[in-house]
């Protein structure tokens, strides 16, 4: 069975050496002293390795089951959920007035990574609840907040988000779920929603569904959509669950992965709903939390890859096959461990350099969300809105690729269920699809985010890269291995942006045909920037006499690998973008 250990040293390095959180000036970050964050990460790591990780294979094998209208989660999930609830982990970064601990979103992100790596399917129950809490916080009335949030923060109640319908995925404007006003301030919700993660289960005493539906008078398309709170059990005046609402589970989807997460078809048959936010303002309410939700999915991409990588390294050090071509490294044994072979090391370094770069990128994104919220910083809000589709799309694409790479290290054993690597590969596949499939993320990036506010956010990103290079240009140790490759990659990104400006207006397909490559090109530049920052921090630590020299030296060597072996992919993506729409659109539909 695979094991998992929280990468506490790497997490602390990002928080304190790279982001320098206590000196960042973001309100609340001054309290994130190293001893404090170490204690939080250590406790989360113990819960993850001792409780959640051992249930990962159990959840995969057993899945969830629907019996007589009740959804049952895998054996051990209820007890583990109680441990998470009793520890107050869901409220780590939520407001104290509703029972949370009020820590920055960055700390919730770090703990979330640990829990996802240990058991991604299990984490969906609290993860969806966290997102629903955010929507109610942003758009709920004082009464709604008082009614729902304390119970949801404590995980006595959980939450969901109901968007997709059988005929309406990305195009929400054609949804059919209806909301009819009842004259008493409530609405009757009728329709069917699919792909509802954690839609129902036996872990909490109530489930609070947030449901998109069309109310009268809103017009066609997305303008007519409103958001409603639809509890599984209606809440009585004393705050406890009352009678069952007219909402039921039609079935549990039979999925490729995350079997321990109950992905449900939800039927609403005149269920009582309460308007959340403005009437016909459902899309606005939904997008309020989109940056946070999509960053969380991007995190899933590299968090599963982290768990897979840890086990692949252990296997590569233990598995004996063949001899090192430069001379036997295990002369007393029948063969050398496979980690001596260059191609295995390449595979492992692909994984390692991606995961560590992705972690830094995601934590930077989380810090921008904190800066936008806590300091009311519009520039930070604009920058994270630009970066969100890159975090979601690039990190989940590359995370799946890294997870498959870890499976490959095992050879035939990686394809056998008992070794657990096939579960990682299956689980890592879904983040590329939900919260907006990655093709949609690329379209959002190129079609909306690049031109937002006159393009000032992408220009701000270019300026961040340029400033970092300029400020460190005199550092010869950093220049050749990090700054020069970063500068070249950034120029490729700027050239791609200019192509869209010059060609996109004349032929929109020219931009859209290159959108996926642009998302990956920008992702590589972002990870290149992260590795340059990490290398600078590691070099500074070594110069200051840091006691753990091997850790910092390994960080620099891993960064050099990424800059030399991964970052040059920007040139390939640029060439594809500059080929325009013709190669993509040349084939007639009947010829596919």
Coordinates of C-alpha atoms in Angstrom, one line a residue:
X1 CA 0.0 0.0 0.0
X2 CA 1.4 3.5 -0.8
X3 CA 2.4 5.8 2.0
X4 CA 2.5 9.5 2.3
X5 CA 4.5 12.0 4.4
X6 CA 3.8 15.7 4.4
X7 CA 6.7 17.6 2.8
X8 CA 6.9 19.9 5.8
X9 CA 10.4 21.2 5.0
X10 CA 9.4 22.2 1.5
X11 CA 6.3 23.9 2.7
X12 CA 8.2 25.8 5.3
X13 CA 10.8 26.8 2.7
X14 CA 8.1 28.3 0.4
X15 CA 6.4 30.1 3.3
X16 CA 9.4 31.6 5.0
X17 CA 12.4 31.6 2.5
X18 CA 10.6 32.3 -0.7
X19 CA 7.4 34.2 0.2
X20 CA 8.9 35.6 3.4
X21 CA 5.4 35.7 4.9
X22 CA 6.0 37.6 8.1
X23 CA 7.6 40.5 6.2
X24 CA 5.2 40.6 3.3
X25 CA 2.9 43.3 4.7
X26 CA -0.2 41.3 4.1
X27 CA -2.5 41.8 7.2
X28 CA -2.4 38.6 9.3
X29 CA 0.8 37.3 7.9
X30 CA 2.9 38.9 10.6
X31 CA 1.5 36.2 12.9
X32 CA 2.8 33.3 10.8
X33 CA 6.0 32.7 12.6
X34 CA 8.0 29.7 11.7
X35 CA 7.3 27.9 14.9
X36 CA 3.6 28.4 14.5
X37 CA 3.3 27.3 10.9
X38 CA 5.6 24.3 11.7
X39 CA 3.2 23.2 14.4
X40 CA 0.2 23.5 12.1
X41 CA 1.9 21.6 9.3
X42 CA 3.2 19.0 11.6
X43 CA -0.3 18.3 13.1
X44 CA -1.9 18.2 9.6
X45 CA 0.8 15.9 8.5
X46 CA 0.2 13.4 11.3
X47 CA -3.6 13.3 10.6
X48 CA -2.9 12.9 6.9
X49 CA -0.3 10.1 7.2
X50 CA -1.9 8.2 10.1
X51 CA -5.6 8.6 9.4
X52 CA -6.4 9.8 5.8
X53 CA -3.8 8.1 3.7
X54 CA -4.6 4.6 5.0
X55 CA -8.2 5.1 3.9
X56 CA -7.2 6.1 0.3
X57 CA -7.1 2.6 -1.0
X58 CA -10.2 1.7 1.0
X59 CA -12.2 4.4 -0.6
X60 CA -11.0 3.5 -4.0
X61 CA -11.9 -0.2 -3.5
X62 CA -15.3 0.2 -1.7
X63 CA -16.6 3.4 -3.3
X64 CA -19.9 4.9 -2.1
X65 CA -23.3 3.2 -2.3
X66 CA -26.9 4.4 -2.5
X67 CA -29.3 2.3 -0.5
X68 CA -33.0 3.3 0.1
X69 CA -32.2 6.9 -0.7
X70 CA -29.3 7.1 1.7
X71 CA -25.6 7.5 0.5
X72 CA -23.0 5.5 2.5
X73 CA -19.4 6.5 2.3
X74 CA -16.5 3.9 2.6
X75 CA -15.6 2.2 5.8
X76 CA -13.6 4.5 8.1
X77 CA -14.6 7.7 6.4
X78 CA -17.1 8.7 9.1
X79 CA -14.5 8.3 11.9
X80 CA -11.9 10.2 9.9
X81 CA -14.4 12.9 9.1
X82 CA -15.1 13.2 12.8
X83 CA -11.4 13.6 13.5
X84 CA -11.2 16.4 10.9
X85 CA -14.3 18.1 12.3
X86 CA -13.1 17.8 16.0
X87 CA -9.8 19.3 15.0
X88 CA -11.4 22.4 13.6
X89 CA -9.5 21.9 10.3
X90 CA -12.3 23.2 8.1
X91 CA -12.4 26.5 9.9
X92 CA -8.7 27.1 9.8
X93 CA -9.0 30.1 7.5
X94 CA -12.6 31.0 8.1
X95 CA -14.0 33.9 10.2
X96 CA -13.9 33.6 14.0
X97 CA -17.4 35.0 14.3
X98 CA -18.7 31.8 12.7
X99 CA -16.4 29.5 14.6
X100 CA -13.3 29.6 12.4
X101 CA -9.7 30.4 13.4
X102 CA -9.3 33.3 11.1
X103 CA -5.9 32.3 9.6
X104 CA -4.9 33.4 6.1
X105 CA -6.1 31.5 3.1
X106 CA -2.5 30.6 2.4
X107 CA -2.4 28.4 5.5
X108 CA -5.7 26.7 4.4
X109 CA -4.0 26.1 1.1
X110 CA -0.9 24.5 2.7
X111 CA -3.0 22.2 4.9
X112 CA -5.3 21.5 2.0
X113 CA -2.4 20.2 -0.1
X114 CA -1.5 17.8 2.7
X115 CA -5.0 16.4 3.0
X116 CA -5.4 16.1 -0.8
X117 CA -2.1 14.2 -1.2
X118 CA -3.2 11.8 1.5
X119 CA -6.7 11.2 0.3
X120 CA -8.1 13.3 -2.5
X121 CA -11.5 11.7 -2.6
X122 CA -12.1 12.2 1.2
X123 CA -11.1 15.8 1.0
X124 CA -13.9 16.7 -1.4
X125 CA -16.5 16.6 1.4
X126 CA -14.9 19.4 3.3
X127 CA -13.5 21.1 0.2
X128 CA -17.0 21.6 -1.3
X129 CA -18.2 22.8 2.0
X130 CA -15.5 25.4 2.2
X131 CA -16.5 26.7 -1.3
X132 CA -20.2 26.9 -0.3
X133 CA -19.2 28.8 2.9
X134 CA -17.4 31.3 0.8
X135 CA -20.4 32.0 -1.4
X136 CA -22.7 32.5 1.6
X137 CA -20.1 34.7 3.2
X138 CA -19.9 36.9 0.1
X139 CA -23.6 37.0 -0.8
X140 CA -25.7 35.8 2.1
X141 CA -27.9 38.0 4.3
X142 CA -27.1 38.3 8.0
X143 CA -29.8 35.8 8.8
X144 CA -28.6 33.3 6.3
X145 CA -25.0 33.6 7.6
X146 CA -26.2 33.1 11.2
X147 CA -28.4 30.1 10.1
X148 CA -25.9 28.2 8.0
X149 CA -22.3 29.3 8.6
X150 CA -21.6 28.2 12.2
X151 CA -22.8 24.6 11.4
X152 CA -20.9 24.5 8.1
X153 CA -17.7 25.9 9.5
X154 CA -17.8 23.2 12.2
X155 CA -18.6 20.6 9.6
X156 CA -21.7 19.5 11.4
X157 CA -23.3 20.4 8.1
X158 CA -21.6 20.2 4.7
X159 CA -22.2 22.1 1.5
X160 CA -22.3 21.5 -2.3
X161 CA -22.4 23.5 -5.5
X162 CA -25.0 22.5 -8.1
X163 CA -24.3 23.8 -11.6
X164 CA -24.2 21.2 -14.3
X165 CA -27.2 19.5 -15.9
X166 CA -27.4 16.6 -18.3
X167 CA -27.6 18.9 -21.3
X168 CA -25.8 22.0 -19.9
X169 CA -22.2 21.9 -18.8
X170 CA -20.0 24.9 -19.6
X171 CA -23.0 26.6 -21.3
X172 CA -25.0 27.4 -18.2
X173 CA -27.3 29.7 -20.1
X174 CA -29.3 26.7 -21.5
X175 CA -30.0 25.1 -18.1
X176 CA -33.6 24.1 -17.4
X177 CA -33.8 24.0 -13.6
X178 CA -36.6 26.4 -12.6
X179 CA -37.2 28.5 -9.5
X180 CA -40.8 29.5 -8.9
X181 CA -41.5 32.2 -6.3
X182 CA -44.0 31.0 -3.6
X183 CA -45.2 34.4 -2.3
X184 CA -43.5 33.9 1.1
X185 CA -40.0 34.7 0.1
X186 CA -39.1 31.2 -0.8
X187 CA -38.8 29.5 -4.2
X188 CA -39.9 26.1 -5.4
X189 CA -36.8 24.5 -7.1
X190 CA -37.5 21.9 -9.8
X191 CA -34.9 20.2 -12.0
X192 CA -32.0 17.8 -12.2
X193 CA -28.3 18.4 -11.5
X194 CA -25.5 16.0 -12.3
X195 CA -21.8 15.6 -11.3
X196 CA -22.5 17.0 -7.8
X197 CA -19.4 16.2 -5.8
X198 CA -20.2 15.2 -2.2
X199 CA -23.9 15.6 -3.2
X200 CA -25.0 13.4 -0.3
X201 CA -23.4 11.2 2.3
X202 CA -23.6 9.9 5.9
X203 CA -20.8 12.2 7.3
X204 CA -22.9 15.2 8.5
X205 CA -26.4 15.8 9.8
X206 CA -27.4 18.1 7.0
X207 CA -26.2 19.0 3.4
X208 CA -26.6 22.6 2.2
X209 CA -26.9 22.7 -1.5
X210 CA -26.2 25.9 -3.5
X211 CA -28.3 25.5 -6.7
X212 CA -28.3 27.6 -9.9
X213 CA -31.8 27.9 -11.4
X214 CA -33.8 30.2 -13.6
X215 CA -36.4 32.4 -11.9
X216 CA -39.1 34.3 -13.9
X217 CA -38.3 37.7 -15.4
X218 CA -34.6 37.2 -15.9
X219 CA -34.6 36.8 -19.7
X220 CA -32.7 34.3 -21.8
X221 CA -29.2 32.9 -21.2
X222 CA -27.2 33.4 -18.1
X223 CA -28.9 36.7 -17.3
X224 CA -31.9 34.7 -16.0
X225 CA -29.9 32.6 -13.5
X226 CA -30.1 33.0 -9.8
X227 CA -28.4 31.1 -6.9
X228 CA -30.4 29.4 -4.2
X229 CA -29.8 27.8 -0.8
X230 CA -31.6 24.4 -0.8
X231 CA -31.0 22.4 2.4
X232 CA -31.4 18.7 2.5
X233 CA -33.3 19.1 5.7
X234 CA -35.1 22.4 6.3
X235 CA -33.8 24.3 9.2
X236 CA -36.2 24.9 12.1
X237 CA -36.4 28.1 14.2
X238 CA -34.1 26.6 16.9
X239 CA -31.5 26.0 14.2
X240 CA -31.7 22.2 14.1
X241 CA -32.6 20.2 11.0
X242 CA -36.3 19.6 10.5
X243 CA -38.3 17.9 7.8
X244 CA -36.7 16.5 4.7
X245 CA -36.7 18.8 1.7
X246 CA -37.9 17.6 -1.7
X247 CA -34.4 16.8 -2.9
X248 CA -33.1 13.3 -3.5
X249 CA -30.2 11.4 -5.0
X250 CA -31.0 9.8 -8.4
X251 CA -27.9 7.8 -8.5
X252 CA -24.2 7.8 -7.7
X253 CA -22.0 8.1 -10.8
X254 CA -19.7 5.2 -11.6
X255 CA -16.4 7.0 -12.1
X256 CA -12.9 6.4 -13.3
X257 CA -11.4 7.7 -10.0
X258 CA -12.0 9.4 -6.7
X259 CA -14.4 6.5 -5.9
X260 CA -14.6 7.5 -2.2
X261 CA -16.3 10.8 -3.2
X262 CA -20.0 10.5 -3.8
X263 CA -20.6 12.2 -7.1
X264 CA -24.4 12.3 -7.3
X265 CA -27.3 13.0 -9.7
X266 CA -29.5 15.3 -7.6
X267 CA -33.2 15.6 -8.2
X268 CA -35.2 18.7 -7.1
X269 CA -38.9 18.1 -7.1
X270 CA -40.4 21.4 -5.9
X271 CA -37.7 21.7 -3.2
X272 CA -37.8 24.8 -1.0
X273 CA -35.1 27.2 -1.8
X274 CA -33.9 30.6 -0.5
X275 CA -32.4 33.2 -2.8
X276 CA -28.7 33.8 -2.2
X277 CA -27.6 37.2 -3.4
X278 CA -29.4 39.2 -6.0
X279 CA -32.3 37.9 -8.1
X280 CA -30.9 37.0 -11.5
X281 CA -27.4 37.5 -10.2
X282 CA -26.5 33.9 -9.9
X283 CA -23.5 34.0 -12.2
X284 CA -22.0 36.9 -10.3
X285 CA -22.4 35.0 -7.1
X286 CA -20.9 31.8 -8.5
X287 CA -17.9 33.6 -9.9
X288 CA -17.1 35.3 -6.6
X289 CA -15.5 32.1 -5.4
X290 CA -14.1 30.9 -8.7
X291 CA -10.5 32.0 -8.1
X292 CA -10.4 30.1 -4.9
X293 CA -12.2 27.0 -6.2
X294 CA -10.0 26.7 -9.3
X295 CA -6.8 27.3 -7.3
X296 CA -8.0 24.4 -5.1
X297 CA -8.3 22.2 -8.2
X298 CA -4.9 23.2 -9.5
X299 CA -3.6 22.2 -6.1
X300 CA -5.1 18.8 -6.6
X301 CA -3.1 18.4 -9.8
X302 CA 0.3 18.6 -8.1
X303 CA -0.8 17.2 -4.7
X304 CA -1.7 13.8 -6.1
X305 CA 1.6 13.9 -8.1
X306 CA 3.5 14.6 -4.8
X307 CA 2.1 11.4 -3.3
X308 CA 2.8 9.4 -6.4
X309 CA 6.3 10.8 -6.6
X310 CA 7.1 9.9 -3.0
X311 CA 6.3 6.3 -3.6
X312 CA 8.0 6.2 -7.0
X313 CA 11.3 7.4 -5.4
X314 CA 11.0 4.8 -2.7
X315 CA 10.4 2.1 -5.3
X316 CA 13.3 3.3 -7.5
X317 CA 15.7 3.1 -4.6
X318 CA 14.6 -0.4 -3.7
X319 CA 13.9 -2.1 -7.0
X320 CA 17.0 -3.9 -8.3
X321 CA 17.3 -4.2 -12.1
X322 CA 20.4 -4.0 -14.3
X323 CA 23.8 -2.4 -13.7
X324 CA 24.9 1.2 -13.8
X325 CA 26.7 1.6 -17.1
X326 CA 29.5 3.5 -15.3
X327 CA 30.1 0.7 -12.8
X328 CA 28.2 -1.3 -10.3
X329 CA 26.7 0.7 -7.4
X330 CA 25.5 -2.4 -5.5
X331 CA 28.3 -4.9 -6.1
X332 CA 27.2 -7.2 -3.4
X333 CA 23.7 -7.5 -4.9
X334 CA 22.4 -9.2 -8.0
X335 CA 21.7 -5.8 -9.6
X336 CA 21.7 -2.0 -9.0
X337 CA 18.6 -0.1 -7.8
X338 CA 16.9 1.4 -10.9
X339 CA 17.5 5.0 -9.6
X340 CA 21.0 4.8 -10.9
X341 CA 19.8 4.7 -14.5
X342 CA 19.7 8.1 -16.3
X343 CA 16.2 7.7 -17.8
X344 CA 14.7 6.8 -14.4
X345 CA 16.4 9.8 -12.9
X346 CA 15.0 12.0 -15.7
X347 CA 11.5 10.7 -15.0
X348 CA 11.9 11.4 -11.3
X349 CA 13.3 14.8 -11.8
X350 CA 10.5 15.7 -14.2
X351 CA 8.2 14.9 -11.3
X352 CA 10.2 16.6 -8.6
X353 CA 10.9 19.8 -10.5
X354 CA 7.2 20.1 -11.4
X355 CA 5.8 19.4 -8.0
X356 CA 8.1 21.8 -6.2
X357 CA 7.6 24.5 -8.7
X358 CA 3.8 24.0 -8.7
X359 CA 3.7 24.3 -4.9
X360 CA 5.5 27.6 -5.0
X361 CA 3.2 28.9 -7.8
X362 CA 0.1 27.8 -5.9
X363 CA 1.2 29.3 -2.6
X364 CA 2.0 32.6 -4.4
X365 CA -1.5 32.5 -5.9
X366 CA -3.0 31.9 -2.4
X367 CA -1.0 34.9 -1.1
X368 CA -2.4 37.1 -3.9
X369 CA -5.9 36.0 -2.8
X370 CA -5.1 37.0 0.8
X371 CA -3.6 40.3 -0.4
X372 CA -6.7 41.1 -2.5
X373 CA -9.1 40.3 0.4
X374 CA -7.2 41.4 3.5
X375 CA -5.6 44.5 2.0
X376 CA -8.3 45.3 -0.5
X377 CA -5.6 45.3 -3.2
X378 CA -7.2 45.6 -6.7
X379 CA -3.9 44.9 -8.4
X380 CA -3.5 41.6 -6.6
X381 CA -7.1 40.7 -7.5
X382 CA -6.4 41.4 -11.2
X383 CA -3.2 39.4 -11.1
X384 CA -4.7 36.3 -9.5
X385 CA -7.7 36.5 -11.9
X386 CA -5.2 36.3 -14.8
X387 CA -3.2 33.5 -13.2
X388 CA -6.1 31.4 -12.0
X389 CA -6.8 29.6 -15.4
X390 CA -3.0 28.9 -15.6
X391 CA -2.9 27.4 -12.1
X392 CA -6.0 25.3 -12.8
X393 CA -5.2 24.2 -16.3
X394 CA -1.4 23.9 -16.5
X395 CA -1.0 22.3 -13.0
X396 CA -3.6 19.7 -13.5
X397 CA -2.4 18.8 -17.0
X398 CA 1.2 18.5 -15.8
X399 CA 0.1 16.9 -12.6
X400 CA -1.5 14.1 -14.4
X401 CA 1.5 13.7 -16.6
X402 CA 3.8 13.6 -13.5
X403 CA 1.5 11.0 -11.9
X404 CA 1.7 8.8 -14.9
X405 CA 5.4 9.3 -14.9
X406 CA 5.5 8.0 -11.3
X407 CA 3.4 5.0 -12.3
X408 CA 5.9 4.3 -15.1
X409 CA 8.8 4.0 -12.7
X410 CA 7.1 0.9 -11.3
X411 CA 7.0 -0.8 -14.7
X412 CA 4.5 -3.6 -14.8
X413 CA 3.8 -3.2 -11.1
X414 CA 2.5 0.3 -11.7
X415 CA -0.4 -1.2 -13.7
X416 CA -1.3 -3.7 -10.9
X417 CA -3.9 -2.3 -8.5
X418 CA -2.3 -3.6 -5.3
X419 CA 0.6 -1.2 -5.7
X420 CA -1.7 1.8 -5.7
X421 CA -0.1 3.8 -8.5
X422 CA -3.1 3.1 -10.8
X423 CA -5.4 4.8 -8.3
X424 CA -3.2 7.9 -8.3
X425 CA -3.3 8.0 -12.1
X426 CA -7.1 7.6 -12.1
X427 CA -7.7 10.2 -9.3
X428 CA -5.3 12.7 -11.0
X429 CA -7.4 12.7 -14.2
X430 CA -10.5 14.4 -12.9
X431 CA -8.9 17.8 -11.9
X432 CA -8.3 18.4 -15.6
X433 CA -12.0 18.2 -16.2
X434 CA -14.1 19.6 -13.3
X435 CA -14.3 23.3 -12.3
X436 CA -14.2 24.0 -16.1
X437 CA -12.4 21.6 -18.4
X438 CA -8.9 22.8 -19.2
X439 CA -9.8 23.7 -22.8
X440 CA -12.2 26.2 -21.3
X441 CA -9.5 27.5 -18.9
X442 CA -7.3 28.2 -21.9
X443 CA -10.2 30.0 -23.7
X444 CA -10.9 32.0 -20.6
X445 CA -7.2 33.0 -20.3
X446 CA -6.8 34.1 -24.0
X447 CA -10.4 35.2 -24.7
X448 CA -11.1 37.2 -21.5
X449 CA -8.2 37.5 -19.0
X450 CA -5.4 38.8 -21.3
X451 CA -7.5 41.8 -22.5
X452 CA -9.1 42.5 -19.1
X453 CA -8.8 46.1 -18.0
X454 CA -6.9 47.0 -21.1
X455 CA -4.3 44.2 -20.7
X456 CA -2.8 45.8 -17.6
X457 CA -2.7 42.6 -15.6
X458 CA -0.7 40.7 -18.1
X459 CA 1.6 43.7 -18.4
X460 CA 1.9 43.7 -14.7
X461 CA 3.0 40.0 -14.8
X462 CA 5.6 40.8 -17.5
X463 CA 6.9 43.6 -15.3
X464 CA 7.2 41.2 -12.3
X465 CA 9.4 39.0 -14.3
X466 CA 11.5 41.8 -15.7
X467 CA 11.9 43.4 -12.3
X468 CA 13.1 40.1 -10.8
X469 CA 15.6 39.6 -13.6
X470 CA 16.8 43.2 -13.4
X471 CA 17.2 43.2 -9.6
X472 CA 19.3 40.0 -9.6
X473 CA 21.2 40.5 -12.9
X474 CA 24.5 41.0 -11.0
X475 CA 24.3 37.6 -9.4
X476 CA 26.4 35.5 -11.6
X477 CA 25.5 32.2 -9.8
X478 CA 21.8 33.0 -10.5
X479 CA 22.3 34.5 -14.0
X480 CA 23.4 31.6 -16.2
X481 CA 21.2 28.8 -14.8
X482 CA 18.1 30.8 -14.0
X483 CA 17.8 34.4 -15.1
X484 CA 18.9 33.9 -18.7
X485 CA 16.5 31.0 -19.4
X486 CA 13.7 32.9 -17.6
X487 CA 14.4 35.9 -19.8
X488 CA 14.2 33.8 -23.0
X489 CA 11.0 32.1 -21.9
X490 CA 9.4 35.4 -21.0
X491 CA 10.2 36.8 -24.5
X492 CA 8.5 33.8 -26.0
X493 CA 5.4 34.6 -23.9
X494 CA 5.5 38.2 -25.0
X495 CA 5.8 37.2 -28.6
X496 CA 2.8 34.9 -28.3
X497 CA 0.8 37.7 -26.7
X498 CA 1.8 40.0 -29.6
X499 CA 0.7 37.4 -32.1
X500 CA -2.8 37.4 -30.6
X501 CA -2.9 41.2 -30.7
X502 CA -1.9 41.3 -34.3
X503 CA -3.8 38.3 -35.6
X504 CA -6.7 37.8 -33.2
X505 CA -8.7 40.8 -34.3
X506 CA -8.5 39.8 -37.9
X507 CA -9.1 36.1 -37.3
X508 CA -10.4 35.1 -33.8
X509 CA -9.7 31.5 -34.5
X510 CA -6.0 32.3 -34.8
X511 CA -6.1 33.2 -31.1
X512 CA -8.4 30.4 -30.0
X513 CA -6.4 27.7 -31.9
X514 CA -3.3 28.7 -29.9
X515 CA -5.0 29.2 -26.5
X516 CA -4.1 25.8 -25.0
X517 CA -0.5 26.3 -26.0
X518 CA -0.5 29.7 -24.6
X519 CA -1.8 28.4 -21.2
X520 CA 1.1 25.9 -21.1
X521 CA 3.6 28.5 -22.3
X522 CA 2.5 30.9 -19.5
X523 CA 2.6 28.0 -17.0
X524 CA 6.2 27.2 -17.8
X525 CA 7.1 30.9 -17.4
X526 CA 5.4 31.0 -14.1
X527 CA 7.2 27.9 -12.9
X528 CA 10.4 29.3 -14.3
X529 CA 9.9 32.5 -12.2
X530 CA 9.1 30.3 -9.1
X531 CA 12.3 28.3 -9.6
X532 CA 14.4 31.4 -10.0
X533 CA 12.9 32.7 -6.7
X534 CA 13.5 29.4 -5.0
X535 CA 17.1 29.3 -6.2
X536 CA 17.8 32.8 -5.0
X537 CA 16.4 31.9 -1.6
X538 CA 18.4 28.6 -1.4
X539 CA 21.6 30.4 -2.4
X540 CA 21.0 33.0 0.2
X541 CA 20.5 30.3 2.8
X542 CA 23.7 28.6 1.9
X543 CA 25.6 31.9 2.0
X544 CA 24.2 32.5 5.5
X545 CA 25.4 29.2 6.7
X546 CA 22.1 27.3 6.8
X547 CA 22.5 24.0 8.7
X548 CA 20.8 21.9 6.1
X549 CA 23.1 22.3 3.1
X550 CA 21.9 19.2 1.2
X551 CA 18.3 20.4 1.2
X552 CA 19.3 23.8 -0.3
X553 CA 21.8 22.3 -2.7
X554 CA 19.2 19.8 -3.9
X555 CA 16.7 22.7 -4.4
X556 CA 19.2 24.6 -6.6
X557 CA 20.0 21.4 -8.6
X558 CA 16.4 20.6 -9.1
X559 CA 15.7 24.2 -10.3
X560 CA 18.6 24.0 -12.8
X561 CA 17.0 20.8 -14.2
X562 CA 13.7 22.5 -14.7
X563 CA 15.3 25.5 -16.4
X564 CA 17.4 23.3 -18.7
X565 CA 15.0 20.5 -19.5
X566 CA 11.4 21.9 -19.1
X567 CA 11.5 25.6 -19.6
X568 CA 12.6 25.3 -23.3
X569 CA 9.2 24.0 -24.1
X570 CA 8.1 27.6 -24.4
X571 CA 9.7 27.7 -27.9
X572 CA 7.6 24.7 -29.0
X573 CA 4.4 26.3 -27.7
X574 CA 5.3 29.6 -29.4
X575 CA 5.9 27.9 -32.8
X576 CA 2.5 26.2 -32.5
X577 CA 0.7 29.4 -31.6
X578 CA 2.4 31.3 -34.5
X579 CA 1.2 28.6 -37.0
X580 CA -2.2 30.2 -36.6
X581 CA -5.6 28.6 -37.1
X582 CA -5.1 27.1 -40.6
X583 CA -3.6 23.8 -39.5
X584 CA -6.4 23.4 -36.9
X585 CA -9.3 24.4 -39.1
X586 CA -8.2 23.0 -42.5
X587 CA -9.9 19.6 -42.2
X588 CA -13.5 19.5 -43.1
X589 CA -15.9 18.2 -40.5
X590 CA -16.9 15.2 -42.6
X591 CA -13.2 14.1 -42.7
X592 CA -12.8 13.6 -39.0

